[in-house]
Amino acid sequence: MRRLGGRGLLLGLAAAAAAVVAARWMGWWSGRAGLRLFVPEELARYRGGPGDPGLYLALLGRVYDVSSGRRHYEPGAHYSGFAAFSEFIQAVLSPVLHSALRPSNIHRKRLLRWSSVGDLRVRVLENLSPAGRDASRAFVTGDRSEAGLVDDVSDLSFSEALALQNWLAFYEKNYEFVGRVIGRFYGEDGLPTPELMQVEAMASRGAEVGRRALQEKQKFPPCNAEWSSSRGSRLWCSPDSGGVSRDWAGVPRKLYKPGAKEPHCVCVRTTGPPSDQTSGLPALTNRGDLDHPNLGEYPGCPPLAITCPFPL
């Protein structure tokens, strides 16, 4: 669970929130002519049941008509508890979003089975429908109990806030926007509340964190690893280890990350200038990133070996 800390982080969030406020008053978020505003009790009538006026759901206060995806949302539908889950896996899932799904928050007593989608194994729960309400929190926690289908996202992490923005983009693209819910994210004037602006700021921060993580993975791709009961373990590098295609293989090193309890194995470039060297300057060394201060060698493994075996 996220805990804000550090003056720089707070200043960054404040700056992002200030930008959102400016956008609001410049008219980027001004209410549309004839925009429909719902109160929660009114939205609750749109659950797709017999006699209901429609099938709507809300995400971050924005209401969508999901009638065209009725099989995902109506009462009793297979995916009714996690709106258009199969569509989402194909259209939205990213490494950042994958990390945002928090199995620890799932009510395990409600688990029914594992479901496989490609290489991803997903816990499918006994379903309650998000239709007729704003269940923003469930889109990142996976908790589809009555207690989990709520709009409180105040304690989400940066990546989880970004996940909600990805979901929002999915609904904007695939379903008709019909209005806003008065409450946590929009006021009676139909304009964003400070809580929505905080989510926007957190999502922006999440996108930046994701970009930095991708840059680090390009710089220090993960090692290949295997273990055998007869031969022990082995770490090695290749030009595509860690899923990062490149024109070098590198050598295994321990990468110590601030805040991490244990180092993990990465492949390190051994020639050329350091990655952190300013572009255009003459190379001071030809050792790649071997001298990076957060790296350590594996005991018993030659410094320039591509493979590090650890026999039993």
CSV table of C-alpha atoms in Angstrom, one decimal:
chain,number,residue,atom,x,y,z
A,1,MET,CA,0.0,0.0,0.0
A,2,ARG,CA,1.3,3.4,-0.9
A,3,ARG,CA,2.6,5.8,1.7
A,4,LEU,CA,3.7,9.3,0.5
A,5,GLY,CA,7.1,10.2,1.8
A,6,GLY,CA,9.8,12.7,0.9
A,7,ARG,CA,9.6,16.4,0.1
A,8,GLY,CA,10.4,15.9,-3.6
A,9,LEU,CA,7.5,13.4,-4.0
A,10,LEU,CA,5.0,15.7,-2.4
A,11,LEU,CA,6.2,18.7,-4.5
A,12,GLY,CA,5.9,16.6,-7.6
A,13,LEU,CA,2.3,15.6,-6.7
A,14,ALA,CA,1.5,19.2,-5.9
A,15,ALA,CA,2.8,20.4,-9.2
A,16,ALA,CA,0.8,17.7,-11.1
A,17,ALA,CA,-2.3,18.7,-9.2
A,18,ALA,CA,-1.7,22.3,-9.9
A,19,ALA,CA,-1.5,21.6,-13.6
A,20,VAL,CA,-4.9,19.7,-13.4
A,21,VAL,CA,-6.4,22.7,-11.6
A,22,ALA,CA,-5.2,25.0,-14.3
A,23,ALA,CA,-6.6,22.8,-17.0
A,24,ARG,CA,-10.0,22.8,-15.2
A,25,TRP,CA,-10.2,26.6,-15.1
A,26,MET,CA,-9.0,27.0,-18.6
A,27,GLY,CA,-12.0,25.0,-19.7
A,28,TRP,CA,-10.5,21.7,-20.6
A,29,TRP,CA,-12.7,19.9,-18.1
A,30,SER,CA,-15.7,22.3,-18.3
A,31,GLY,CA,-19.1,20.6,-18.3
A,32,ARG,CA,-20.7,19.8,-21.6
A,33,ALA,CA,-23.9,21.4,-22.7
A,34,GLY,CA,-26.7,19.1,-21.6
A,35,LEU,CA,-24.3,16.8,-19.6
A,36,ARG,CA,-26.3,14.4,-17.5
A,37,LEU,CA,-25.4,14.2,-13.8
A,38,PHE,CA,-26.4,11.1,-11.8
A,39,VAL,CA,-26.8,10.7,-8.1
A,40,PRO,CA,-25.7,7.2,-6.9
A,41,GLU,CA,-29.3,6.2,-6.1
A,42,GLU,CA,-30.3,7.0,-9.7
A,43,LEU,CA,-27.3,5.2,-11.2
A,44,ALA,CA,-28.2,2.1,-9.1
A,45,ARG,CA,-31.4,1.7,-11.3
A,46,TYR,CA,-29.2,0.9,-14.3
A,47,ARG,CA,-28.1,-2.7,-13.6
A,48,GLY,CA,-29.5,-4.4,-16.6
A,49,GLY,CA,-32.1,-6.4,-14.9
A,50,PRO,CA,-35.8,-6.9,-16.0
A,51,GLY,CA,-37.5,-3.6,-15.9
A,52,ASP,CA,-34.3,-1.6,-15.5
A,53,PRO,CA,-34.0,1.5,-17.8
A,54,GLY,CA,-30.5,0.4,-19.0
A,55,LEU,CA,-27.1,-1.0,-18.2
A,56,TYR,CA,-24.6,1.6,-17.0
A,57,LEU,CA,-21.5,1.5,-14.9
A,58,ALA,CA,-19.2,4.3,-13.7
A,59,LEU,CA,-15.4,4.5,-13.5
A,60,LEU,CA,-13.7,7.4,-11.7
A,61,GLY,CA,-17.1,9.1,-11.8
A,62,ARG,CA,-17.6,8.8,-15.5
A,63,VAL,CA,-20.7,6.9,-16.6
A,64,TYR,CA,-20.8,4.6,-19.6
A,65,ASP,CA,-23.6,2.7,-21.3
A,66,VAL,CA,-22.3,-0.8,-21.5
A,67,SER,CA,-25.4,-2.3,-23.1
A,68,SER,CA,-23.4,-3.4,-26.2
A,69,GLY,CA,-21.3,-5.6,-23.9
A,70,ARG,CA,-24.3,-6.9,-22.0
A,71,ARG,CA,-22.9,-10.5,-21.8
A,72,HIS,CA,-20.1,-9.1,-19.6
A,73,TYR,CA,-22.1,-7.0,-17.2
A,74,GLU,CA,-25.7,-8.1,-16.8
A,75,PRO,CA,-26.7,-9.9,-13.6
A,76,GLY,CA,-25.4,-13.5,-13.7
A,77,ALA,CA,-23.0,-12.9,-16.6
A,78,HIS,CA,-19.8,-14.9,-16.4
A,79,TYR,CA,-17.6,-11.7,-16.1
A,80,SER,CA,-20.1,-9.5,-14.4
A,81,GLY,CA,-17.9,-8.9,-11.4
A,82,PHE,CA,-15.0,-7.6,-13.4
A,83,ALA,CA,-16.3,-5.6,-16.3
A,84,ALA,CA,-15.2,-6.9,-19.8
A,85,PHE,CA,-12.3,-8.8,-18.2
A,86,SER,CA,-11.5,-10.8,-21.3
A,87,GLU,CA,-11.6,-7.7,-23.5
A,88,PHE,CA,-9.3,-6.0,-21.0
A,89,ILE,CA,-6.7,-8.7,-21.1
A,90,GLN,CA,-6.4,-8.3,-24.9
A,91,ALA,CA,-6.7,-4.5,-25.1
A,92,VAL,CA,-5.2,-2.9,-22.0
A,93,LEU,CA,-2.9,-5.2,-20.0
A,94,SER,CA,0.6,-3.9,-19.7
A,95,PRO,CA,3.5,-4.7,-17.3
A,96,VAL,CA,2.6,-1.8,-15.2
A,97,LEU,CA,-1.0,-2.8,-15.0
A,98,HIS,CA,-0.1,-6.4,-14.3
A,99,SER,CA,1.9,-5.3,-11.3
A,100,ALA,CA,-1.1,-3.3,-10.1
A,101,LEU,CA,-3.4,-6.3,-9.7
A,102,ARG,CA,-3.1,-7.2,-6.0
A,103,PRO,CA,-3.9,-10.8,-5.3
A,104,SER,CA,-3.3,-10.2,-1.6
A,105,ASN,CA,-6.5,-8.0,-1.6
A,106,ILE,CA,-8.6,-10.7,-3.1
A,107,HIS,CA,-11.0,-12.6,-0.8
A,108,ARG,CA,-9.5,-16.0,-1.1
A,109,LYS,CA,-12.6,-17.8,0.2
A,110,ARG,CA,-14.4,-16.6,-2.9
A,111,LEU,CA,-11.9,-18.1,-5.4
A,112,LEU,CA,-13.5,-20.5,-7.9
A,113,ARG,CA,-10.7,-21.5,-10.2
A,114,TRP,CA,-7.6,-20.4,-12.2
A,115,SER,CA,-8.3,-19.1,-15.7
A,116,SER,CA,-5.6,-19.0,-18.3
A,117,VAL,CA,-5.3,-16.2,-20.9
A,118,GLY,CA,-2.2,-16.8,-23.0
A,119,ASP,CA,0.7,-17.0,-20.6
A,120,LEU,CA,-1.2,-15.1,-17.9
A,121,ARG,CA,-3.0,-17.1,-15.1
A,122,VAL,CA,-5.8,-15.1,-13.6
A,123,ARG,CA,-7.9,-15.8,-10.5
A,124,VAL,CA,-11.6,-15.7,-11.4
A,125,LEU,CA,-13.9,-15.0,-8.5
A,126,GLU,CA,-17.5,-15.5,-7.6
A,127,ASN,CA,-18.9,-12.5,-9.4
A,128,LEU,CA,-20.9,-9.5,-8.2
A,129,SER,CA,-21.8,-7.0,-10.9
A,130,PRO,CA,-20.2,-3.5,-11.1
A,131,ALA,CA,-23.2,-2.3,-13.1
A,132,GLY,CA,-25.2,0.5,-11.6
A,133,ARG,CA,-22.4,1.9,-9.5
A,134,ASP,CA,-18.9,3.3,-9.4
A,135,ALA,CA,-16.7,0.3,-8.5
A,136,SER,CA,-13.3,1.9,-9.5
A,137,ARG,CA,-11.4,0.2,-6.7
A,138,ALA,CA,-12.3,-3.3,-7.9
A,139,PHE,CA,-10.7,-2.6,-11.3
A,140,VAL,CA,-7.2,-2.8,-9.7
A,141,THR,CA,-7.7,-4.9,-6.6
A,142,GLY,CA,-9.8,-7.7,-8.1
A,143,ASP,CA,-12.0,-7.7,-5.1
A,144,ARG,CA,-15.5,-8.2,-6.4
A,145,SER,CA,-17.2,-8.6,-3.1
A,146,GLU,CA,-19.8,-6.0,-2.0
A,147,ALA,CA,-17.2,-4.4,0.2
A,148,GLY,CA,-14.7,-4.3,-2.8
A,149,LEU,CA,-17.1,-2.8,-5.4
A,150,VAL,CA,-16.6,0.8,-4.2
A,151,ASP,CA,-15.2,4.1,-5.5
A,152,ASP,CA,-12.6,4.7,-2.7
A,153,VAL,CA,-9.2,4.7,-4.4
A,154,SER,CA,-7.5,7.0,-1.9
A,155,ASP,CA,-4.8,4.5,-0.9
A,156,LEU,CA,-3.8,3.2,-4.3
A,157,SER,CA,-0.2,3.2,-5.6
A,158,PHE,CA,1.1,5.1,-8.5
A,159,SER,CA,0.9,2.1,-10.8
A,160,GLU,CA,-2.7,1.3,-9.7
A,161,ALA,CA,-3.7,4.9,-10.4
A,162,LEU,CA,-2.2,4.5,-13.9
A,163,ALA,CA,-4.1,1.2,-14.2
A,164,LEU,CA,-7.4,3.1,-13.6
A,165,GLN,CA,-6.4,5.5,-16.4
A,166,ASN,CA,-5.8,2.6,-18.7
A,167,TRP,CA,-9.2,1.2,-17.9
A,168,LEU,CA,-10.8,4.7,-18.5
A,169,ALA,CA,-9.2,4.9,-21.9
A,170,PHE,CA,-10.6,1.4,-22.7
A,171,TYR,CA,-14.1,2.5,-21.8
A,172,GLU,CA,-13.8,5.8,-23.7
A,173,LYS,CA,-12.8,3.9,-26.8
A,174,ASN,CA,-15.4,1.1,-26.6
A,175,TYR,CA,-18.5,2.4,-24.8
A,176,GLU,CA,-20.7,5.5,-25.0
A,177,PHE,CA,-20.1,8.1,-22.3
A,178,VAL,CA,-23.5,9.2,-20.9
A,179,GLY,CA,-22.7,11.4,-17.9
A,180,ARG,CA,-21.0,11.8,-14.5
A,181,VAL,CA,-21.8,10.7,-11.0
A,182,ILE,CA,-22.1,13.4,-8.3
A,183,GLY,CA,-20.0,12.4,-5.4
A,184,ARG,CA,-16.4,11.4,-4.8
A,185,PHE,CA,-15.0,12.5,-8.2
A,186,TYR,CA,-17.4,15.1,-9.5
A,187,GLY,CA,-19.3,17.9,-7.7
A,188,GLU,CA,-22.9,19.1,-8.3
A,189,ASP,CA,-21.5,21.4,-11.0
A,190,GLY,CA,-20.2,18.4,-12.9
A,191,LEU,CA,-16.6,19.5,-12.5
A,192,PRO,CA,-13.7,17.4,-11.0
A,193,THR,CA,-13.2,17.3,-7.3
A,194,PRO,CA,-9.8,17.5,-5.6
A,195,GLU,CA,-9.9,13.7,-5.1
A,196,LEU,CA,-10.1,13.1,-8.9
A,197,MET,CA,-7.3,15.6,-9.4
A,198,GLN,CA,-5.2,13.6,-6.9
A,199,VAL,CA,-5.8,10.4,-8.9
A,200,GLU,CA,-4.8,12.2,-12.1
A,201,ALA,CA,-1.6,13.3,-10.5
A,202,MET,CA,-0.9,9.9,-9.2
A,203,ALA,CA,-1.5,8.4,-12.6
A,204,SER,CA,1.0,10.8,-14.1
A,205,ARG,CA,3.5,9.8,-11.6
A,206,GLY,CA,2.8,6.2,-12.3
A,207,ALA,CA,3.5,6.7,-16.0
A,208,GLU,CA,6.8,8.3,-15.2
A,209,VAL,CA,7.7,5.5,-12.8
A,210,GLY,CA,6.9,3.0,-15.6
A,211,ARG,CA,9.0,4.8,-18.1
A,212,ARG,CA,12.0,4.8,-15.8
A,213,ALA,CA,11.5,1.1,-15.0
A,214,LEU,CA,11.5,0.4,-18.8
A,215,GLN,CA,14.7,2.5,-19.2
A,216,GLU,CA,16.4,0.6,-16.4
A,217,LYS,CA,15.4,-2.8,-17.9
A,218,GLN,CA,16.9,-1.7,-21.2
A,219,LYS,CA,20.1,-0.7,-19.4
A,220,PHE,CA,20.2,-3.8,-17.1
A,221,PRO,CA,18.2,-6.6,-18.6
A,222,PRO,CA,17.3,-9.5,-16.3
A,223,CYS,CA,19.5,-12.7,-16.5
A,224,ASN,CA,18.4,-16.1,-17.7
A,225,ALA,CA,18.2,-18.6,-14.8
A,226,GLU,CA,17.7,-22.3,-14.4
A,227,TRP,CA,17.9,-24.8,-11.6
A,228,SER,CA,18.4,-28.5,-11.7
A,229,SER,CA,18.3,-31.0,-8.8
A,230,SER,CA,21.4,-32.7,-10.3
A,231,ARG,CA,23.4,-29.7,-11.5
A,232,GLY,CA,22.4,-26.9,-9.2
A,233,SER,CA,21.6,-23.4,-10.5
A,234,ARG,CA,23.0,-21.4,-13.4
A,235,LEU,CA,22.7,-17.7,-14.4
A,236,TRP,CA,23.6,-16.5,-17.8
A,237,CYS,CA,23.2,-13.7,-20.3
A,238,SER,CA,22.2,-13.7,-24.0
A,239,PRO,CA,21.3,-11.0,-26.5
A,240,ASP,CA,17.6,-11.5,-25.7
A,241,SER,CA,17.7,-12.3,-22.0
A,242,GLY,CA,15.0,-10.7,-19.9
A,243,GLY,CA,12.9,-10.2,-23.1
A,244,VAL,CA,15.2,-7.3,-24.1
A,245,SER,CA,16.6,-7.7,-27.7
A,246,ARG,CA,20.0,-6.0,-28.1
A,247,ASP,CA,23.3,-6.3,-29.9
A,248,TRP,CA,25.2,-7.4,-26.8
A,249,ALA,CA,24.9,-10.2,-24.3
A,250,GLY,CA,26.6,-8.8,-21.1
A,251,VAL,CA,27.7,-10.6,-18.0
A,252,PRO,CA,25.8,-11.5,-14.8
A,253,ARG,CA,25.9,-9.1,-11.9
A,254,LYS,CA,24.0,-8.5,-8.7
A,255,LEU,CA,21.9,-5.3,-8.9
A,256,TYR,CA,21.3,-3.7,-5.5
A,257,LYS,CA,18.2,-1.4,-5.7
A,258,PRO,CA,17.4,1.1,-3.0
A,259,GLY,CA,14.7,-0.3,-0.7
A,260,ALA,CA,15.0,-3.8,-2.0
A,261,LYS,CA,15.8,-6.6,0.5
A,262,GLU,CA,17.8,-8.7,-1.9
A,263,PRO,CA,19.7,-8.0,-5.2
A,264,HIS,CA,18.6,-9.6,-8.4
A,265,CYS,CA,20.6,-10.8,-11.4
A,266,VAL,CA,21.0,-8.5,-14.4
A,267,CYS,CA,23.1,-8.5,-17.5
A,268,VAL,CA,25.7,-5.8,-17.8
A,269,ARG,CA,27.3,-4.4,-20.9
A,270,THR,CA,31.1,-4.7,-20.8
A,271,THR,CA,32.3,-2.4,-23.6
A,272,GLY,CA,31.8,1.1,-24.7
A,273,PRO,CA,31.1,4.2,-22.6
A,274,PRO,CA,28.9,4.0,-19.5
A,275,SER,CA,25.1,4.4,-20.1
A,276,ASP,CA,25.0,7.4,-17.8
A,277,GLN,CA,27.7,9.3,-19.7
A,278,THR,CA,26.5,12.5,-21.4
A,279,SER,CA,26.0,12.0,-25.1
A,280,GLY,CA,28.6,13.6,-27.3
A,281,LEU,CA,31.4,13.6,-24.8
A,282,PRO,CA,34.5,11.4,-25.5
A,283,ALA,CA,34.4,8.0,-23.8
A,284,LEU,CA,36.5,8.0,-20.6
A,285,THR,CA,36.4,4.2,-20.2
A,286,ASN,CA,35.6,1.2,-22.4
A,287,ARG,CA,34.0,-0.9,-19.7
A,288,GLY,CA,30.4,-0.3,-20.4
A,289,ASP,CA,28.4,-0.3,-17.1
A,290,LEU,CA,30.7,-2.6,-15.1
A,291,ASP,CA,31.7,0.2,-12.8
A,292,HIS,CA,28.2,1.2,-11.8
A,293,PRO,CA,28.1,1.6,-8.0
A,294,ASN,CA,25.0,-0.5,-7.5
A,295,LEU,CA,26.5,-3.6,-9.1
A,296,GLY,CA,28.3,-6.5,-7.4
A,297,GLU,CA,30.0,-9.6,-8.8
A,298,TYR,CA,29.0,-13.2,-8.0
A,299,PRO,CA,31.5,-14.9,-5.8
A,300,GLY,CA,33.3,-17.7,-7.6
A,301,CYS,CA,32.3,-16.5,-11.1
A,302,PRO,CA,35.0,-15.0,-13.4
A,303,PRO,CA,34.3,-11.2,-13.8
A,304,LEU,CA,33.8,-11.5,-17.6
A,305,ALA,CA,32.1,-14.9,-17.8
A,306,ILE,CA,28.7,-14.9,-19.6
A,307,THR,CA,27.6,-17.9,-17.5
A,308,CYS,CA,27.8,-18.3,-13.8
A,309,PRO,CA,27.2,-21.9,-12.6
A,310,PHE,CA,26.6,-22.7,-9.0
A,311,PRO,CA,26.9,-26.5,-8.5
A,312,LEU,CA,25.3,-28.2,-5.6
